[in-house]
XYZ file of C-alpha atoms in Angstrom:
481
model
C 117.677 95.261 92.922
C 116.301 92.044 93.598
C 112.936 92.923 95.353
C 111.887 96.374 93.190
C 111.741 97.821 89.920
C 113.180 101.372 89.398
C 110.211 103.495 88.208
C 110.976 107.246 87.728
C 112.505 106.412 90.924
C 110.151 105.124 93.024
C 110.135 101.543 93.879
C 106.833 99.460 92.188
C 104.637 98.500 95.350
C 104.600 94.595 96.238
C 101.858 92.922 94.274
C 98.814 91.636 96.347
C 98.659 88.117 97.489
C 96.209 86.223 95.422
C 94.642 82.665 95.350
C 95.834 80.645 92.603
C 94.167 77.517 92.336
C 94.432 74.852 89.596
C 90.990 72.930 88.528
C 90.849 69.753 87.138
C 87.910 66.865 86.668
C 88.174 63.349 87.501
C 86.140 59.718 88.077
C 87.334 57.664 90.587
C 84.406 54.320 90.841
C 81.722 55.892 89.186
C 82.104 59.449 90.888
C 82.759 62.354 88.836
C 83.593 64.893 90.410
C 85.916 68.345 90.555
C 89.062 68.569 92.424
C 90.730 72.862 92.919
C 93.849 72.729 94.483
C 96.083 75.596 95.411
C 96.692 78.270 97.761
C 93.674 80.857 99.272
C 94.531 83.933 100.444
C 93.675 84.377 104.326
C 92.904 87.737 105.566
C 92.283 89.127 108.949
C 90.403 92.603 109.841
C 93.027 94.936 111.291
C 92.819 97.888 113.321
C 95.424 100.327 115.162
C 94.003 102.652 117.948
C 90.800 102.049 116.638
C 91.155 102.905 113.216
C 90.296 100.222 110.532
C 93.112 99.008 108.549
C 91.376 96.999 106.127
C 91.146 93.257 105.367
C 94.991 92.257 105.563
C 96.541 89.247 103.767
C 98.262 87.153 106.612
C 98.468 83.802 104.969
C 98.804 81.563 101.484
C 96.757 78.225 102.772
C 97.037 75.702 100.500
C 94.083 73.566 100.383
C 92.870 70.867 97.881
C 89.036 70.455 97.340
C 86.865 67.535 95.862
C 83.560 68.441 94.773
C 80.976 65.780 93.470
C 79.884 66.615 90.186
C 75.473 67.450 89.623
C 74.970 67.056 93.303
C 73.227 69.767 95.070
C 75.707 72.232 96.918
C 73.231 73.585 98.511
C 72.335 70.136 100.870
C 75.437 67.869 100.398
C 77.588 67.396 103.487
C 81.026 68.863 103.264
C 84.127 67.412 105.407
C 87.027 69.741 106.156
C 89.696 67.776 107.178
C 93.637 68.342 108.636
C 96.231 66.478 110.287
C 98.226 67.118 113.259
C 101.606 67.408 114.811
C 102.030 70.505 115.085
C 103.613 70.837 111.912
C 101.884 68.017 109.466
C 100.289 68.446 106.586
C 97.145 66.521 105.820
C 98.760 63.920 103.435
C 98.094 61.136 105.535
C 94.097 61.312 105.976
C 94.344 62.591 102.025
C 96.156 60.131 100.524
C 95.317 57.469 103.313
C 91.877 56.876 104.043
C 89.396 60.035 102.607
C 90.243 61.286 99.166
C 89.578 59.511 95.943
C 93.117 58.353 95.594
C 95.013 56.355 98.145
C 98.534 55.233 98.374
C 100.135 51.863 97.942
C 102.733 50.861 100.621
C 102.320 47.963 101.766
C 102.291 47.201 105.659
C 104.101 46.292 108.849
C 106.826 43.239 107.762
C 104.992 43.983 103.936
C 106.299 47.003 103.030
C 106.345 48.102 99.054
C 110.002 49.336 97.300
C 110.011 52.450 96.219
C 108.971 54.472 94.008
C 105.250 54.006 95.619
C 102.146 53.949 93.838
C 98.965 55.534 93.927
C 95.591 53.632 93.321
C 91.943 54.584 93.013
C 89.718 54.755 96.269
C 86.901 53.115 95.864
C 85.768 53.598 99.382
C 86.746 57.086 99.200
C 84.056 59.248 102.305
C 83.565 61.908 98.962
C 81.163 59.087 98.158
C 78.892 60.890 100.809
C 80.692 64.436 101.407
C 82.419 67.130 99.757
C 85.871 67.109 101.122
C 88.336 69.731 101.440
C 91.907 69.537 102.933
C 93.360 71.763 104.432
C 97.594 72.290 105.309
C 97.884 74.588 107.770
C 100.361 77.534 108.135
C 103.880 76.521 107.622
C 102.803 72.991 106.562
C 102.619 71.226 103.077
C 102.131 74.408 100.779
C 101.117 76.649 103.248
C 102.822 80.257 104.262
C 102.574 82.823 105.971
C 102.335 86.391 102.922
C 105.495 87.737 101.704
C 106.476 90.096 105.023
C 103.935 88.762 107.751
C 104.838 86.803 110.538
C 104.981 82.477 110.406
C 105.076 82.423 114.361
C 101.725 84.300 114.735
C 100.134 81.101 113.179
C 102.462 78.301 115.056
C 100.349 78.502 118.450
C 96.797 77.122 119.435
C 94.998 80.053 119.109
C 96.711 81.988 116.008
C 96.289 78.383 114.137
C 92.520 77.805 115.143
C 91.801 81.175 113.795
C 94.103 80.796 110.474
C 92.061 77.055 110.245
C 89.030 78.478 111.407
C 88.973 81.805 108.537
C 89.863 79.397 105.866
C 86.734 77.217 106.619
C 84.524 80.206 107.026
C 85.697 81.594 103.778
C 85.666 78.319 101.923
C 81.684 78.093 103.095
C 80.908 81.707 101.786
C 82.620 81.650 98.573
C 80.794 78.202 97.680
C 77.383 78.929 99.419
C 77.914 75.915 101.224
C 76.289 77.288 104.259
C 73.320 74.901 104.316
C 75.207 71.709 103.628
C 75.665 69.314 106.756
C 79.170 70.421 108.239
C 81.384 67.999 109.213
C 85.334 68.056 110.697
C 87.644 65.173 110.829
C 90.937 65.860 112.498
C 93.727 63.322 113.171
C 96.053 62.981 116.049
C 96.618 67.303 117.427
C 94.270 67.464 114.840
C 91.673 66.314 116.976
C 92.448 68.786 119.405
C 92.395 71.612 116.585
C 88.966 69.915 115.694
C 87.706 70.267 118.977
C 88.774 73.887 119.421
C 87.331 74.902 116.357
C 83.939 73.323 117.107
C 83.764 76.021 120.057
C 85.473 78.437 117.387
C 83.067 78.401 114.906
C 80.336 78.636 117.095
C 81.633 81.488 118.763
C 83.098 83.682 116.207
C 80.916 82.837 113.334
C 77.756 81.336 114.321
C 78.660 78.215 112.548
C 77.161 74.850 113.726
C 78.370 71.607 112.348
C 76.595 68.330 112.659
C 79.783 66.091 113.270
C 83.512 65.927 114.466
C 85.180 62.534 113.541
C 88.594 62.665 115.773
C 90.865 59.833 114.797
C 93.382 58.662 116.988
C 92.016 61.712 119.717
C 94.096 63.683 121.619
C 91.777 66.549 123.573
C 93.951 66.998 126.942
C 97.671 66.375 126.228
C 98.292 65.667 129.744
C 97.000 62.665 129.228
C 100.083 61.793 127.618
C 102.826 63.378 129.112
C 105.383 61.224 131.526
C 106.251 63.748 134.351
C 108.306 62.804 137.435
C 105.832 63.272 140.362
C 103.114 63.218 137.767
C 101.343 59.375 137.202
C 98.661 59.658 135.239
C 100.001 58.809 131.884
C 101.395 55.428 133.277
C 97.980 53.336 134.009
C 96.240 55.153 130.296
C 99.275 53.772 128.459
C 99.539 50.357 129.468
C 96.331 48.812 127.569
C 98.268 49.609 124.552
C 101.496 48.460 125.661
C 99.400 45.400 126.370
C 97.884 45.028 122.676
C 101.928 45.793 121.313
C 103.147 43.223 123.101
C 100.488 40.781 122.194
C 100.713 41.356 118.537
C 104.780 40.800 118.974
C 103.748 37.520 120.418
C 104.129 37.907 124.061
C 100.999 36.802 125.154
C 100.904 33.615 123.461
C 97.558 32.229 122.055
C 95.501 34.450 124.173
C 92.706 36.778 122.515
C 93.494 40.330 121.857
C 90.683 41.419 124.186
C 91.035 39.081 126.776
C 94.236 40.627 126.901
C 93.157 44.128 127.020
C 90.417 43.382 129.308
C 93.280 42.187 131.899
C 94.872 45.045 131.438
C 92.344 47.432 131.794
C 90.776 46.188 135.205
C 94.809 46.698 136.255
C 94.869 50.184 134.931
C 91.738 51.189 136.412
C 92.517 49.934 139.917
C 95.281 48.040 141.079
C 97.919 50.254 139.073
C 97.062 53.749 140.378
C 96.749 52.539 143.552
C 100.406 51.072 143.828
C 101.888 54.021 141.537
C 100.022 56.058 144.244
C 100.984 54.062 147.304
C 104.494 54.786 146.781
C 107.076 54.053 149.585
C 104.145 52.733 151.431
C 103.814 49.514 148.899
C 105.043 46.710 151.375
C 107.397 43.838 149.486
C 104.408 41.432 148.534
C 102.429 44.291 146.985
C 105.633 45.518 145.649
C 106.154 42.111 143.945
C 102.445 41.211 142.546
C 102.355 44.708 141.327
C 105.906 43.963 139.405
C 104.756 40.409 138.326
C 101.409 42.016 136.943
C 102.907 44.388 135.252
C 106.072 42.635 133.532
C 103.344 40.112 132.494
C 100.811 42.212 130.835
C 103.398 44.706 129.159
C 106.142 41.877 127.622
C 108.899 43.461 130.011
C 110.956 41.549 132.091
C 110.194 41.854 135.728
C 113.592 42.864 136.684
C 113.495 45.792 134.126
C 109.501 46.915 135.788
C 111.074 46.731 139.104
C 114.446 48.884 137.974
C 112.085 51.901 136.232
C 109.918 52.068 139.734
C 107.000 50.359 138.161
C 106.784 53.522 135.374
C 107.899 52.536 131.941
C 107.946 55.231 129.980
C 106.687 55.109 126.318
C 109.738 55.128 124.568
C 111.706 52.978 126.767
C 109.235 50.577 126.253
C 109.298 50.781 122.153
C 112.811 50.283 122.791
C 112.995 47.602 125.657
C 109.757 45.215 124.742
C 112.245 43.465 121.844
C 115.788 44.187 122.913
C 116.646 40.977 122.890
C 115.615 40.161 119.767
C 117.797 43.223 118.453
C 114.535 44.976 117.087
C 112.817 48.483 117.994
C 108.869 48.703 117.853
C 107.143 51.810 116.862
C 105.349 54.484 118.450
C 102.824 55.728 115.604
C 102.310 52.008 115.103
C 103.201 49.267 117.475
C 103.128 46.633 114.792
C 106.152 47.878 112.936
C 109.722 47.105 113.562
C 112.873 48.067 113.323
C 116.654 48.279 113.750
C 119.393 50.796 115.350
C 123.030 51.021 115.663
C 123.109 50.140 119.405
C 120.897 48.007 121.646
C 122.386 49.630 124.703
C 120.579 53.147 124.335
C 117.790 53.566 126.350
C 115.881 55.178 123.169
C 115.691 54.151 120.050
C 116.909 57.026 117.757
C 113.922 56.871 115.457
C 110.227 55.604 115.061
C 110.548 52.856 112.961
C 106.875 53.058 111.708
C 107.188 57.156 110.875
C 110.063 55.698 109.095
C 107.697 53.279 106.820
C 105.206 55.831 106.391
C 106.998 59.222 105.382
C 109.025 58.298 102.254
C 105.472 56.830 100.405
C 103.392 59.735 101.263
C 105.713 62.603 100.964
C 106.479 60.911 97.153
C 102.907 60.234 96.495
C 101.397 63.822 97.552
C 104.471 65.593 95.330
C 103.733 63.123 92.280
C 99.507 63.878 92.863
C 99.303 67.461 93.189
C 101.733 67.676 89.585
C 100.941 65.302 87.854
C 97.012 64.749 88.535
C 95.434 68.050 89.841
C 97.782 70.128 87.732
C 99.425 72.096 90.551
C 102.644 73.177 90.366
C 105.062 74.930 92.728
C 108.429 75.396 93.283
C 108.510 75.316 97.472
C 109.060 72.035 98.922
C 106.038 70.735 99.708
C 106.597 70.513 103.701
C 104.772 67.162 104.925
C 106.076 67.186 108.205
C 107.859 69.753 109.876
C 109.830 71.263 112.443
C 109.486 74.552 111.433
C 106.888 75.381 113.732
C 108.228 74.777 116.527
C 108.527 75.820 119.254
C 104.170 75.842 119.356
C 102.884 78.400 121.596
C 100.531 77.332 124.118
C 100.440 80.104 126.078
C 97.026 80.239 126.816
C 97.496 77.177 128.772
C 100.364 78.454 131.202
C 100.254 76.545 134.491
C 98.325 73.516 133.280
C 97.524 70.585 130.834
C 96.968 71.560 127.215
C 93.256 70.788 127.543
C 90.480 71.521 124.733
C 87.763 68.871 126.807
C 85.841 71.824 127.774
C 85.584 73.632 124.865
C 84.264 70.544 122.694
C 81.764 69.953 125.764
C 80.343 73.921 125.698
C 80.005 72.888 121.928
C 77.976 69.920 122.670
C 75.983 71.625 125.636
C 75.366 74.470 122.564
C 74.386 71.964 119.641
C 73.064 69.067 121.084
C 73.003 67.786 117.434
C 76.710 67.433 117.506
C 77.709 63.992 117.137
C 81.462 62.836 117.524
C 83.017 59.754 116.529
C 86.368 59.014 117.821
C 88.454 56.091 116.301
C 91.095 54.106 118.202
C 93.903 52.046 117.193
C 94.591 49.349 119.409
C 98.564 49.194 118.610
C 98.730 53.541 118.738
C 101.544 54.318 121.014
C 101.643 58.498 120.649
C 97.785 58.887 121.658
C 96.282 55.714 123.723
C 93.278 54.149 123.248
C 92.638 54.618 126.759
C 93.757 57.659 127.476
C 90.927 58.705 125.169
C 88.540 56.927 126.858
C 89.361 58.538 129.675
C 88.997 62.412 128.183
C 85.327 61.707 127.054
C 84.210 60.113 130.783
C 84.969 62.864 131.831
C 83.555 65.442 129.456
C 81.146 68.330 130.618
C 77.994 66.952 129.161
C 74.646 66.088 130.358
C 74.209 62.408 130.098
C 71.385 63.191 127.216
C 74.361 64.224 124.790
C 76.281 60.782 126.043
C 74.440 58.537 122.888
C 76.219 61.972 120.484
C 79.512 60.096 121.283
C 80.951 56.656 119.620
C 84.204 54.914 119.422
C 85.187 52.835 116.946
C 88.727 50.536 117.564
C 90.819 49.246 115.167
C 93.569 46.344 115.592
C 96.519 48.955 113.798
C 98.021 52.509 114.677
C 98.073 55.922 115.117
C 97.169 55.901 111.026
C 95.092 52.615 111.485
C 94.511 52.722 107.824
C 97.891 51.510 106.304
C 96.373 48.744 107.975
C 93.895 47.193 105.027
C 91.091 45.257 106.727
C 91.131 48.584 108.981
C 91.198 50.758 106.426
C 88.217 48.894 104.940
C 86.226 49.004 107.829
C 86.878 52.845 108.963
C 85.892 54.094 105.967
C 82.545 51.960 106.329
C 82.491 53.551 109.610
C 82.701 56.506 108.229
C 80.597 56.439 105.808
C 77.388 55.861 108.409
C 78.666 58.333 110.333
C 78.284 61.224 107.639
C 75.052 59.686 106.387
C 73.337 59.101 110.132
């Protein structure tokens, strides 16, 4: 029998889950320091009418830690970061822009051949923090124990409270609970980051002295193209502004001349018309057309045909057509090709194209071959298998977490966030971002807690070098304010 052992005729009982973590010690420009990675056991109290069930194992959550060697544990800052999706590992700020080692791939029109490299990072933030990184359930490493549930974990609140445990028991077990606190979340993973803030607070009496959110998402209906629904129009166009400038479409002009333009357009003129409707006589109709063709890179005729309402992924696929290329949505800057220039989406992003193949070889090569990891299950850097993510607690409106970081501000007015931007990000808008924090909860003392930081890139606006260079500076202050 596959699954049990005869003994005297009784089954042998499962074996507990346990952590099993590999330890290994490094120097990356000067630093020495300790990296564990592996899988920690996640357990949650359990109780049925009323009667304690014990600590139950509902989760292997594979995590890999950098500790700086001689510093004191008690006082140094520690960073717990993740990505997003739902359903990403967090390869990309690992091996992109945080850990000690960084990947080499080139960039948009530059990209490297495979197999891809890894090089030291000598700008690495573990310079000035602990880091830890975490995959959440069903992601990278991560699973759900032998017999428990995946789906209880693929949801906003059964993943801030798998995330959240795993922090709280990460703290305990290395008395880490007087060290500065610090999350950085990318992309849903700003979201998760803001969620937890209130979390941790909440459940665990656990202040923390800093969020860094890059490329922010807190209220996903800033993003989401619904008929009858305009919002997402007027916060997307500054971007499809900077895309098409990059691509050459708005000639010599400065990038933030550009954006400027665009902005007073998005702030006024555009809601107004998208909200005027019917009632839009033919010269409004017209300037409104001409305005927008010209700041976006479209042709008028095409503006006019989609009702003044391009939606994002027509655009990545219309802005170029004619030159028989597709633009990304992560990243603006890269291109690509497709089989027909007809469709009215392109059938893949061409810059999650660049990215996946060097990151998903480099984390796989890393975790053997440097930190001394190995394990048979693929190691799952983005997936699908999450889906579909429960948001139930949000039935009948936006996915919206805006409040909850704002309670967590109003709580700890030492909470400072820093949110960074890329310019050329088509899945979460500079602007739309903008617009989430003007309108957060907070009394205009906890306003200066707040800064935004732009870079001219993506989504990941480090693949971008001189970006890359000048986030992690940013960074760097941040953590050491």
């Amino acid at each position: 029998m596959a699954d049990e052992q005869k003994n005297n005729g009784a089954p042998t009982p499962d074996v507990e889950p346990a952590d099993d973590l590999s330890v290994t010690h490094h120097e990356v420009a000067g630093l020495r320091y300790t990296a564990t990675a592996g899988r920690l056991v996640v357990r949650a109290e359990s109780h049925t009418d009323d009667a304690f069930d014990g600590h139950q194992a509902k989760a292997e959550m594979f995590v890999v830690a950098y500790t700086l060697d001689g510093a004191d544990a008690a006082t140094r800052p520690v960073t717990f970061a993740f990505n997003g999706g739902p359903g990403s590992s967090s390869v990309w700020l690992h091996l992109g822009l945080l850990g000690p080692r960084r990947v080499v791939m080139g960039d948009a029109g530059a990209l490297t051949a495979p197999p891809y490299g890894l090089a030291d990072n000598a700008e690495t933030l573990l310079r000035h923090s602990d880091l830890v990184f975490i995959d959440p359930v069903s992601t990278g490493y991560s699973r759900a124990v032998k017999g428990g549930k995946s789906k209880e974990h693929h949801g906003f609140s059964g993943d801030v409270d798998s995330v959240g445990e795993l922090i709280r028991l990460w703290t305990s077990r290395h008395g880490r609970w007087g060290s500065p606190k610090f999350l950085c979340g990318e992309s849903y993973g700003t979201l998760r980051a803001a969620a937890l803030a209130h979390h941790l607070q909440d459940r665990h009496g656990m202040w923390l002295n800093g969020l860094m959110l890059v490329s922010s998402v807190l209220n996903i209906g800033t993003l989401e193209f619904h008929p009858h629904h305009d919002g997402a129009y007027p916060l997307f166009l500054p971007t499809y502004a900077a895309i098409a400038h990059y691509h050459g479409l708005h000639g010599d002009r400065p990038l933030r001349e550009v954006l400027a333009e665009a902005e007073e357009f998005a702030d006024r003129s555009y809601p107004w018309a998208l909200a005027r409707g019917a009632r839009l006589s033919e010269a409004e109709r017209t300037a409104a057309v001409g305005t927008l063709a010209r700041l976006t890179g479209l042709d008028p005729d095409y503006v006019d045909r989609v009702n003044l309402r391009p939606e994002h992924v027509r655009f990545f696929t219309e802005l170029l057509r004619s030159r028989r290329r597709t633009v990304g949505r992560l990243d603006g800057r890269f291109l690509g090709w497709d089989a027909d220039y007809g469709r009215e989406h392109w059938s893949s992003d061409p810059s999650l194209d660049a990215i996946m193949g060097p990151y998903t070889a480099a984390i796989n090569q890393y975790l053997r071959s440097d930190l001394g990891y190995r394990n048979d299950l693929p190691y799952k850097t983005l997936t699908g298998d999450v889906q579909p993510w429960s948001f139930k607690e949000f039935e009948g409106q936006h996915v919206n977490v805006a409040d909850k970081l704002a309670a967590a501000m109003r709580a700890n007015p030492h909470l400072r966030v820093q949110v960074a931007c890329g310019y050329h990000d088509g899945a979460t808008p500079y602007y739309a971002s903008e617009h989430t924090f003007a309108h957060l909860e907070i009394p205009a003392a906890l306003r200066g807690n707040i800064e935004f930081r732009y870079y001219e890139a993506g989504h990941m606006m480090y693949v971008h070098e001189p970006s890359r260079l000048a986030q992690a500076r940013h960074l760097a202050e941040f953590v050491t304010a």
